[in-house]
Amino acid sequence: MLVLSRKKNESIVIANDIVITVVEVRGDKVRLGIVAPKDVPVHREEVYEAIHGTKAAGPTVKADPDPHA
């Protein structure tokens, strides 16, 4: 898993045509804006799982946020 730090109004680009922007950070919630081609489905994980009847592909082990601590 790639972990990136971004501030409000900063973005990341995936595969030249998907842009994810941090819209707002409030407490423990982050609002993201996603621009993607219309043929690329974008769902929250729980919606993806409901549609496909399975868990979304993801890491099996959660990394320690600070491995040097």
mmCIF file of C-alpha atoms in Angstrom, residues 10-46:
data_model
loop_
_atom_site.group_PDB
_atom_site.id
_atom_site.type_symbol
_atom_site.label_atom_id
_atom_site.label_comp_id
_atom_site.label_asym_id
_atom_site.label_seq_id
_atom_site.Cartn_x
_atom_site.Cartn_y
_atom_site.Cartn_z
ATOM 1 C CA GLU A 10 -3.867 19.049 -2.696
ATOM 2 C CA SER A 11 -4.321 16.157 -5.129
ATOM 3 C CA ILE A 12 -2.893 12.882 -6.342
ATOM 4 C CA VAL A 13 -3.072 11.612 -9.925
ATOM 5 C CA ILE A 14 -3.594 7.960 -10.856
ATOM 6 C CA ALA A 15 -2.904 6.638 -14.362
ATOM 7 C CA ASN A 16 -2.964 10.110 -15.969
ATOM 8 C CA ASP A 17 -6.763 10.383 -15.891
ATOM 9 C CA ILE A 18 -7.933 9.971 -12.278
ATOM 10 C CA VAL A 19 -7.454 12.891 -9.880
ATOM 11 C CA ILE A 20 -8.250 12.644 -6.169
ATOM 12 C CA THR A 21 -8.342 15.953 -4.278
ATOM 13 C CA VAL A 22 -8.636 16.547 -0.529
ATOM 14 C CA VAL A 23 -11.659 18.832 -0.315
ATOM 15 C CA GLU A 24 -12.024 19.132 3.454
ATOM 16 C CA VAL A 25 -10.521 17.781 6.670
ATOM 17 C CA ARG A 26 -12.758 17.965 9.725
ATOM 18 C CA GLY A 27 -11.782 16.030 12.851
ATOM 19 C CA ASP A 28 -11.320 12.390 11.884
ATOM 20 C CA LYS A 29 -13.160 12.756 8.547
ATOM 21 C CA VAL A 30 -11.665 13.607 5.184
ATOM 22 C CA ARG A 31 -13.800 14.623 2.183
ATOM 23 C CA LEU A 32 -12.325 13.650 -1.164
ATOM 24 C CA GLY A 33 -13.225 14.846 -4.634
ATOM 25 C CA ILE A 34 -12.650 12.345 -7.433
ATOM 26 C CA VAL A 35 -12.437 13.109 -11.143
ATOM 27 C CA ALA A 36 -12.378 9.962 -13.294
ATOM 28 C CA PRO A 37 -13.492 8.947 -16.767
ATOM 29 C CA LYS A 38 -17.184 8.031 -16.965
ATOM 30 C CA ASP A 39 -16.309 4.418 -17.756
ATOM 31 C CA VAL A 40 -14.383 4.025 -14.453
ATOM 32 C CA PRO A 41 -16.723 3.052 -11.601
ATOM 33 C CA VAL A 42 -15.999 4.794 -8.289
ATOM 34 C CA HIS A 43 -17.722 3.465 -5.154
ATOM 35 C CA ARG A 44 -17.265 3.601 -1.408
ATOM 36 C CA GLU A 45 -15.885 0.252 -0.219
ATOM 37 C CA GLU A 46 -19.136 -0.842 1.454
#
